PDB file of C-alpha atoms in Angstrom:
ATOM      1  CA  MET A  84       5.920 -71.275  22.721  1.00 78.00           C
ATOM      2  CA  ALA A  85       8.753 -68.772  22.440  1.00 82.00           C
ATOM      3  CA  ILE A  86      11.191 -67.628  19.784  1.00 87.00           C
ATOM      4  CA  ILE A  87      14.662 -67.238  21.267  1.00 88.00           C
ATOM      5  CA  ASN A  88      18.157 -66.919  19.889  1.00 84.00           C
ATOM      6  CA  SER A  89      20.734 -69.653  20.239  1.00 82.00           C
ATOM      7  CA  GLY A  90      22.702 -67.877  22.967  1.00 80.00           C
ATOM      8  CA  ILE A  91      19.683 -67.767  25.261  1.00 86.00           C
ATOM      9  CA  ALA A  92      18.846 -71.394  24.439  1.00 85.00           C
ATOM     10  CA  ALA A  93      22.397 -72.497  25.234  1.00 82.00           C
ATOM     11  CA  ASP A  94      22.459 -70.558  28.509  1.00 85.00           C
ATOM     12  CA  ALA A  95      19.180 -72.214  29.499  1.00 88.00           C
ATOM     13  CA  ARG A  96      20.646 -75.601  28.538  1.00 85.00           C
ATOM     14  CA  LEU A  97      17.790 -76.249  26.128  1.00 86.00           C
ATOM     15  CA  ASN A  98      18.372 -79.180  23.804  1.00 85.00           C
ATOM     16  CA  PRO A  99      18.564 -77.794  20.239  1.00 84.00           C
ATOM     17  CA  ASP A 100      17.447 -81.177  18.885  1.00 85.00           C
ATOM     18  CA  GLN A 101      14.099 -80.686  20.607  1.00 88.00           C
ATOM     19  CA  ALA A 102      13.390 -77.341  18.956  1.00 87.00           C
ATOM     20  CA  LEU A 103      10.273 -77.132  16.819  1.00 89.00           C
ATOM     21  CA  TYR A 104      12.252 -75.210  14.222  1.00 88.00           C
ATOM     22  CA  ARG A 105      15.896 -74.242  13.695  1.00 85.00           C
ATOM     23  CA  ALA A 106      16.792 -71.737  11.014  1.00 84.00           C
ATOM     24  CA  LYS A 107      19.268 -73.033   8.467  1.00 85.00           C
ATOM     25  CA  ILE A 108      22.549 -71.217   7.957  1.00 86.00           C
ATOM     26  CA  THR A 109      22.345 -69.618   4.528  1.00 89.00           C
ATOM     27  CA  GLN A 110      23.571 -66.548   2.688  1.00 90.00           C
ATOM     28  CA  ALA A 111      20.896 -64.624   4.626  1.00 90.00           C
ATOM     29  CA  SER A 112      22.707 -65.563   7.876  1.00 87.00           C
ATOM     30  CA  LYS A 113      25.774 -63.465   7.011  1.00 88.00           C
ATOM     31  CA  PRO A 114      24.751 -60.395   9.071  1.00 88.00           C
ATOM     32  CA  TRP A 115      24.881 -62.535  12.237  1.00 86.00           C
ATOM     33  CA  ILE A 116      28.324 -64.061  11.685  1.00 89.00           C
ATOM     34  CA  ASN A 117      30.920 -62.590  14.035  1.00 87.00           C
ATOM     35  CA  VAL A 118      34.257 -61.560  12.546  1.00 87.00           C
ATOM     36  CA  VAL A 119      37.693 -60.657  13.794  1.00 88.00           C
ATOM     37  CA  ALA A 120      38.282 -57.110  12.622  1.00 91.00           C
ATOM     38  CA  ALA A 121      41.225 -54.724  12.617  1.00 93.00           C
ATOM     39  CA  ARG A 122      42.162 -51.497  10.930  1.00 94.00           C
ATOM     40  CA  LYS A 123      43.156 -51.815   7.283  1.00 94.00           C
ATOM     41  CA  GLY A 124      46.704 -50.762   8.179  1.00 94.00           C
ATOM     42  CA  ASP A 125      47.033 -53.743  10.516  1.00 95.00           C
ATOM     43  CA  ILE A 126      46.314 -56.428   7.920  1.00 92.00           C
ATOM     44  CA  HIS A 127      49.915 -57.683   8.153  1.00 95.00           C
ATOM     45  CA  ASN A 128      50.203 -57.320  11.940  1.00 96.00           C
ATOM     46  CA  LYS A 129      51.937 -60.545  13.048  1.00 97.00           C
ATOM     47  CA  THR A 130      50.324 -60.539  16.492  1.00 96.00           C
ATOM     48  CA  TYR A 131      46.830 -60.263  15.022  1.00 95.00           C
ATOM     49  CA  GLN A 132      47.616 -63.015  12.525  1.00 95.00           C
ATOM     50  CA  LYS A 133      48.779 -65.272  15.377  1.00 96.00           C
ATOM     51  CA  VAL A 134      45.569 -64.611  17.317  1.00 95.00           C
ATOM     52  CA  VAL A 135      43.401 -65.485  14.303  1.00 95.00           C
ATOM     53  CA  LYS A 136      45.444 -68.610  13.569  1.00 96.00           C
ATOM     54  CA  ALA A 137      45.197 -69.746  17.199  1.00 96.00           C
ATOM     55  CA  TYR A 138      41.444 -69.096  17.280  1.00 95.00           C
ATOM     56  CA  GLN A 139      40.676 -70.879  14.019  1.00 96.00           C
ATOM     57  CA  GLN A 140      41.934 -74.273  15.164  1.00 96.00           C
ATOM     58  CA  PRO A 141      39.753 -77.414  14.975  1.00 96.00           C
ATOM     59  CA  GLN A 142      39.859 -77.888  18.752  1.00 97.00           C
ATOM     60  CA  ILE A 143      38.553 -74.333  19.258  1.00 96.00           C
ATOM     61  CA  GLY A 144      35.703 -75.067  16.833  1.00 95.00           C
ATOM     62  CA  LYS A 145      34.817 -78.167  18.852  1.00 96.00           C
ATOM     63  CA  LEU A 146      34.916 -76.143  22.066  1.00 95.00           C
ATOM     64  CA  ILE A 147      32.635 -73.453  20.598  1.00 91.00           C
ATOM     65  CA  LYS A 148      30.102 -76.125  19.676  1.00 89.00           C
ATOM     66  CA  LYS A 149      30.401 -77.901  23.043  1.00 89.00           C
ATOM     67  CA  VAL A 150      30.096 -74.777  25.199  1.00 86.00           C
ATOM     68  CA  ASN A 151      27.092 -73.610  23.187  1.00 83.00           C
ATOM     69  CA  HIS A 152      25.445 -77.049  23.040  1.00 80.00           C
ATOM     70  CA  ASP A 153      25.712 -77.153  19.236  1.00 81.00           C
ATOM     71  CA  THR A 154      23.677 -73.947  18.852  1.00 82.00           C
ATOM     72  CA  VAL A 155      26.681 -71.927  17.646  1.00 85.00           C
ATOM     73  CA  LEU A 156      29.030 -72.969  14.859  1.00 88.00           C
ATOM     74  CA  PRO A 157      32.545 -71.775  14.091  1.00 92.00           C
ATOM     75  CA  ALA A 158      32.170 -69.667  10.948  1.00 90.00           C
ATOM     76  CA  TRP A 159      35.703 -69.672   9.564  1.00 91.00           C
ATOM     77  CA  ASN A 160      35.029 -72.656   7.286  1.00 87.00           C
ATOM     78  CA  LEU A 161      31.406 -71.955   6.382  1.00 87.00           C
ATOM     79  CA  LYS A 162      30.658 -72.060   2.668  1.00 85.00           C
ATOM     80  CA  LEU A 163      27.779 -69.677   2.010  1.00 82.00           C
TER      81      LEU A 163
END
């Protein structure tokens, strides 16, 4: 038995449905959610806003899940 993170499991093409245990995404998961970050002065930067808008599309979310074999979820719509 081994405890491994989802990235390693996805790279090894392990089936997440066959895991003995999968941690639920909860408020405690927040430290492991990746974010798009910029300097405070760039909050209205049009280029950055376009990048975020392009990234947070439903088809990108589907691709994230597919590439990572459903071990990684897009976080932009998570309700924690």
